[in-house]
Short mmCIF file of C-alpha atoms in Angstrom, two decimals:
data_model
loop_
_atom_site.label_atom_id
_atom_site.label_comp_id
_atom_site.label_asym_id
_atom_site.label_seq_id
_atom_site.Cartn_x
_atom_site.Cartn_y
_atom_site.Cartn_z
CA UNK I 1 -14.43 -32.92 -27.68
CA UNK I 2 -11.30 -33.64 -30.12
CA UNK I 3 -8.52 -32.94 -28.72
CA UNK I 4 -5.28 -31.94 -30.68
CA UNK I 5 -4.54 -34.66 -33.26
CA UNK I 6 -1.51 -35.21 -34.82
CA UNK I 7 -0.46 -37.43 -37.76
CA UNK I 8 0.73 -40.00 -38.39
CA UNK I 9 1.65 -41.64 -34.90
CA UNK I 10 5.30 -43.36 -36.05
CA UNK I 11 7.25 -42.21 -39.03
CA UNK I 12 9.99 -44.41 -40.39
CA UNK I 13 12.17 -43.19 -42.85
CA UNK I 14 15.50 -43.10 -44.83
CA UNK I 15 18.24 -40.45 -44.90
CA UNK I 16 17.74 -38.03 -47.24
CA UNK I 17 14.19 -38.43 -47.32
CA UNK I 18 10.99 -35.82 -47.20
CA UNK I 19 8.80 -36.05 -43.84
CA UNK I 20 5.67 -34.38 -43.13
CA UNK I 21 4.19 -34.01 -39.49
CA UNK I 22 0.68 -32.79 -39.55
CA UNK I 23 -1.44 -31.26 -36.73
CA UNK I 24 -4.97 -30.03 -36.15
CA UNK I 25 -5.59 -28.06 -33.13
CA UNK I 26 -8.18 -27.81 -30.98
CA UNK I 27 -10.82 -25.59 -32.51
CA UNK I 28 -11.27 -22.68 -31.18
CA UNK I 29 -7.75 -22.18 -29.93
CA UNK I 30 -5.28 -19.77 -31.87
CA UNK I 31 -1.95 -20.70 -30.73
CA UNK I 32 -0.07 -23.43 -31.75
CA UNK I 33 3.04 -25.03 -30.94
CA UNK I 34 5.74 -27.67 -32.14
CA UNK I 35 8.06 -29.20 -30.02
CA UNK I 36 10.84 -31.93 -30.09
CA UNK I 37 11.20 -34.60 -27.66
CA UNK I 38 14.93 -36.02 -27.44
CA UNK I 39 16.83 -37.89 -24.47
CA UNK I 40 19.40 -35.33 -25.08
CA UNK I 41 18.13 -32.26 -24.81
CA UNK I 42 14.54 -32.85 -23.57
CA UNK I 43 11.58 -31.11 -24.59
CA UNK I 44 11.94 -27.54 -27.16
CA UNK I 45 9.51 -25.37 -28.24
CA UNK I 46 10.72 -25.15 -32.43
CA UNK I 47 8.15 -22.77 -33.63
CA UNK I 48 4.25 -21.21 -32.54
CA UNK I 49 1.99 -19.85 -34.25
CA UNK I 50 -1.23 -17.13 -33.48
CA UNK I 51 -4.14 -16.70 -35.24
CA UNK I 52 -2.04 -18.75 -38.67
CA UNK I 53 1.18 -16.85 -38.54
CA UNK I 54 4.37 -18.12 -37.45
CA UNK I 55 5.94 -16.14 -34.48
CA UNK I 56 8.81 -17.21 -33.00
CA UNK I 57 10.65 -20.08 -35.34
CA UNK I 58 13.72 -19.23 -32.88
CA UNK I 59 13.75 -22.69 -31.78
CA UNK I 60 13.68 -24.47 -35.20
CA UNK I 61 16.90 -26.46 -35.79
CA UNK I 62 18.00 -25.25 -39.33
CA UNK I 63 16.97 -24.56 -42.66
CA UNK I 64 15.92 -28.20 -43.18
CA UNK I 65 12.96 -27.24 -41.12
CA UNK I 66 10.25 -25.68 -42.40
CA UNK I 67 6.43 -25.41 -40.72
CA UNK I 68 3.10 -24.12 -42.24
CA UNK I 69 -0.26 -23.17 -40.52
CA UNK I 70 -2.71 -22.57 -43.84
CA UNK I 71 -5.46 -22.42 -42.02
CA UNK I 72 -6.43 -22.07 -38.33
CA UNK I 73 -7.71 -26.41 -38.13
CA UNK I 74 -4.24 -27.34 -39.78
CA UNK I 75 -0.35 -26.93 -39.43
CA UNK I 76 2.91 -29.30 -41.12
CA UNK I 77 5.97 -29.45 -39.87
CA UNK I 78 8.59 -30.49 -42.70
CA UNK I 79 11.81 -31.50 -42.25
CA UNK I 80 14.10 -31.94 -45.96
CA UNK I 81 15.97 -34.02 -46.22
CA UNK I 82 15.67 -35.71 -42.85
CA UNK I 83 18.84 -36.76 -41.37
CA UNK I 84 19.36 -39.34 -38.27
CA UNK I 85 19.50 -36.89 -35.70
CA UNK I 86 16.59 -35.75 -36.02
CA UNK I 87 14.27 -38.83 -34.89
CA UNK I 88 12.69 -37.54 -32.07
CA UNK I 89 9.03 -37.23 -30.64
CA UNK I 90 7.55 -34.37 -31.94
CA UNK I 91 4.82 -32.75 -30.59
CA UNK I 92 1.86 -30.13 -31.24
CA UNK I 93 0.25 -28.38 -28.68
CA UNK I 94 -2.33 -25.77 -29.06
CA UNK I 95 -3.79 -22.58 -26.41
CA UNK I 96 -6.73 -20.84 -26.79
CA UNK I 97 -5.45 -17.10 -25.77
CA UNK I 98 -1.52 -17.82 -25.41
CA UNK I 99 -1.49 -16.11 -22.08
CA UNK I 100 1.59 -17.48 -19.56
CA UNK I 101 -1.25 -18.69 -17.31
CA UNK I 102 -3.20 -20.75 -19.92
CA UNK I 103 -2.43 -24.28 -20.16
CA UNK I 104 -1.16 -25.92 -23.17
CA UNK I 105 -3.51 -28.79 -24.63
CA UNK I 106 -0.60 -31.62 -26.44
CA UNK I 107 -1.51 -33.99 -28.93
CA UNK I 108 -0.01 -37.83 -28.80
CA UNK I 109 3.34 -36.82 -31.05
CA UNK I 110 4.89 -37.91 -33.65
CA UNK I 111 7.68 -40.58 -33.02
CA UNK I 112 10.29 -40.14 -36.08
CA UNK I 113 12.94 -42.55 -36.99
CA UNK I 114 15.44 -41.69 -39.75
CA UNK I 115 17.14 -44.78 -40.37
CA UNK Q 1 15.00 -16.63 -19.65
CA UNK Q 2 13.85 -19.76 -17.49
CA UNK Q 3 15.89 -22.52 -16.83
CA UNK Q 4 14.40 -25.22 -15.07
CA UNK Q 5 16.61 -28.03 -13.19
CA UNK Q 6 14.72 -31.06 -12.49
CA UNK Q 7 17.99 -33.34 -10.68
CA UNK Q 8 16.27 -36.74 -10.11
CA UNK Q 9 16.22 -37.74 -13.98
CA UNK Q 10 14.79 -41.27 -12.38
CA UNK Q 11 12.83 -42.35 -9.39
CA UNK Q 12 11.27 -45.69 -8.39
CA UNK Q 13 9.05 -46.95 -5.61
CA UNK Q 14 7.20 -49.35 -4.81
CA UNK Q 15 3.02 -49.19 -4.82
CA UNK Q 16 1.55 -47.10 -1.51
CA UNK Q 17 4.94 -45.11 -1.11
CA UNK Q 18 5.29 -41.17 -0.74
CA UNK Q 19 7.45 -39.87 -3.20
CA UNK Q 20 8.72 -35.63 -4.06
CA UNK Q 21 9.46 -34.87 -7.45
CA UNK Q 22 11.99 -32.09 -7.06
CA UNK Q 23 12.11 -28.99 -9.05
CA UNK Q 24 14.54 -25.84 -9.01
CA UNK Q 25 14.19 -23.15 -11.76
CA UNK Q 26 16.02 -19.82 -12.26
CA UNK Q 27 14.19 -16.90 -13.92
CA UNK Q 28 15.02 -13.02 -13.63
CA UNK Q 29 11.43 -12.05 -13.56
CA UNK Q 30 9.84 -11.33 -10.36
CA UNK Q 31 6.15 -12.56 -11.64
CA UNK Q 32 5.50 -15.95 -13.59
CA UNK Q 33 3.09 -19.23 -13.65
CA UNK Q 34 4.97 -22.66 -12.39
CA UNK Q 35 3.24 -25.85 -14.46
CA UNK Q 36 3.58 -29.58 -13.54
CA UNK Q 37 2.94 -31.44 -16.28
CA UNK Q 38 2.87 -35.56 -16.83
CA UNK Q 39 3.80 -37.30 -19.90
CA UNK Q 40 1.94 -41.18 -19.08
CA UNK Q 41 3.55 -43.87 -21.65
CA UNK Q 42 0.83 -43.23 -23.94
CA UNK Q 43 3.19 -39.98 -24.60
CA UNK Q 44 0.90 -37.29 -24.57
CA UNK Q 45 2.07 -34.50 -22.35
CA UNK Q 46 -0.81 -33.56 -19.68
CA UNK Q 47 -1.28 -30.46 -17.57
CA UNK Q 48 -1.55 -31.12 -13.89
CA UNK Q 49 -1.38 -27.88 -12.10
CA UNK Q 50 -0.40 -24.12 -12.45
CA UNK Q 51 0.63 -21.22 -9.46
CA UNK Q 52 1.82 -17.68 -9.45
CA UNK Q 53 4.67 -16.54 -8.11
CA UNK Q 54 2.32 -14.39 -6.03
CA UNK Q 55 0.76 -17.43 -3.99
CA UNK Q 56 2.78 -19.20 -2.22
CA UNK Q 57 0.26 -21.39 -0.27
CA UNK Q 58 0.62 -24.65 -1.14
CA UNK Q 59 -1.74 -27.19 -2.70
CA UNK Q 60 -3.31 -30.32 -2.52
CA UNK Q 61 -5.51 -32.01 -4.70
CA UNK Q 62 -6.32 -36.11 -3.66
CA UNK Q 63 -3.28 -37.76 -3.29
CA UNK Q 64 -0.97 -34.91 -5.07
CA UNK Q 65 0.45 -32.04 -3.57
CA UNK Q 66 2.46 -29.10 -4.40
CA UNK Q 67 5.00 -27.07 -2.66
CA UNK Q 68 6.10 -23.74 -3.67
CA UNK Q 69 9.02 -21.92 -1.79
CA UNK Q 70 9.93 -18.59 -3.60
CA UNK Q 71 12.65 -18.20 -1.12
CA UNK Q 72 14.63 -21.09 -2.64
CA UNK Q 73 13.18 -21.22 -6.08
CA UNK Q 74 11.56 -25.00 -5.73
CA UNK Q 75 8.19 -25.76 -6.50
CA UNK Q 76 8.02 -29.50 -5.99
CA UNK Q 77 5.53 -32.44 -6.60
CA UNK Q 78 4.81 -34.84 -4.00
CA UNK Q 79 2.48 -38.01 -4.32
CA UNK Q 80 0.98 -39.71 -1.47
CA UNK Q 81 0.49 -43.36 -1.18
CA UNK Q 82 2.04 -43.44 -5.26
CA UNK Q 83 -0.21 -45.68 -7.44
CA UNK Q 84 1.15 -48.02 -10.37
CA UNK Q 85 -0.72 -45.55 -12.71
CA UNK Q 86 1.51 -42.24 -11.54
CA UNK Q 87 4.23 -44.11 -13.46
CA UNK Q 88 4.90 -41.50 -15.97
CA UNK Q 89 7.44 -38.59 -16.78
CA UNK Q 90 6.43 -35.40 -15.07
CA UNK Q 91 8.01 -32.22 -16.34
CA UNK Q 92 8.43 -28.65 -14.32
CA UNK Q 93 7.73 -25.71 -16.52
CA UNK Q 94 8.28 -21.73 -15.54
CA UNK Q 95 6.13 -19.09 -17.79
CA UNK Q 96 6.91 -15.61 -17.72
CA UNK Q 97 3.67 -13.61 -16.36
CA UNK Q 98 3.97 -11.51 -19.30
CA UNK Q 99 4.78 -13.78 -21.91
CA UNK Q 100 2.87 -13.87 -25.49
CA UNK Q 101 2.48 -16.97 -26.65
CA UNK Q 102 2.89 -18.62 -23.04
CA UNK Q 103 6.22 -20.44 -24.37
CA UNK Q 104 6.73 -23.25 -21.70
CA UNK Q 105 11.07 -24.02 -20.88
CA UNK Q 106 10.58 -27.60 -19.55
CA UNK Q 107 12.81 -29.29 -17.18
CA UNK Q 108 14.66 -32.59 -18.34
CA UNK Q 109 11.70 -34.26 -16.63
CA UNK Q 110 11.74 -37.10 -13.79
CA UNK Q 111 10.30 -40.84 -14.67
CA UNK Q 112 8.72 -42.10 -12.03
CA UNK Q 113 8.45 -46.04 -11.94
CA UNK Q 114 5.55 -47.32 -9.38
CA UNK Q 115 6.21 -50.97 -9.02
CA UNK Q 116 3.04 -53.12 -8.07
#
């Protein structure tokens, strides 16, 4: 079975510029999650999603950030304009039920460089 | 809210060692899940074991085992005999027992170097 896929694997990019993270979950599953990955502050849940809509976005940085789910096989996270701070690893997970005892199923990330 | 304190940020042994990944979280509810979870340089994050606050017996599965002591909020990771492939980052997590959307806090995570 697939697991969660994200794309694409590295991201280099200039200041200023547009970046797209995509994800497909693991079918099936209705929750999905992005997270960041920084030596600063560690792992953080931006944003999850049930069954397409977007539920808590609590964790989302600013307005620069923006994050879609059209469909339950497909979800972007955007980020305009990128600025340095925000290269990180980001990550998609996905659950089946989003119960606290489920386990979350991560794809390989996203590492982002804004140059 | 969960906060989770993982205080080695870096441990390394050498190959056949025992090592305890230590982990300390705070939370105000009286039921939630504990996850261990280890990120292997490939990156991807990868579950490796979930408990209740409601069993406190601890665990063992091959060379990993898992003690959980609700009296001094620790739930930590110990590998037996450590292998060059348990060099990874593993990462604590506390869940709410009634939380939608099973939001994971992580710890800042412990890297474990395994030197041949």
């Amino acid at each position: 079975d697939a697991g969660v896929i994200q794309s694409p694997r590295h991201e280099v990019t200039e200041m200023g510029q547009e970046v797209t993270l995509r994800c497909k979950p693991i079918s099936g599953h209705d929750y999905l999650f992005w997270y960041r990955q920084t030596m600063m502050r560690g792992l953080e849940l931006l944003i999850y999603f049930n069954n397409n809509v977007p539920i808590d976005d609590s964790g989302m940085p600013e307005d620069r950030f923006s994050a879609k789910m059209p469909n339950a096989s497909f979800s972007t996270l955007k980020i305009q304009p990128s600025e340095p701070r925000d290269s990180a690893v980001y990550f998609c997970a996905s659950s089946s039920t989003g119960r606290s005892e489920e386990k979350l199923f991560f794809g390989s990330g996203t590492q982002l460089s804004v140059l | 809210a969960q906060k989770v304190t993982q205080a080695q940020t870096e441990i390394s042994v050498v190959e056949k060692e025992d090592v305890t990944l230590d982990c300390v979280y705070e939370t105000r509810d009286t039921t939630y899940y504990l996850f261990w979870y280890k990120q292997p340089p490939s990156g991807e994050l990868v579950f490796l074991i979930r408990r209740n606050s409601f069993d406190e017996q601890n665990e063992i599965s091959g060379r990993y085992s898992w003690n959980f002591q609700k009296s001094t909020s620790s739930f930590n990771f110990t590998i037996t005999a450590s292998q060059v492939v348990d060099s990874a980052v593993y990462f604590c997590a506390p869940v709410n027992f009634n939380n939608a959307g099973n939001m994971l806090t992580f710890g800042g995570g412990t890297r474990l170097m395994v030197k041949p």
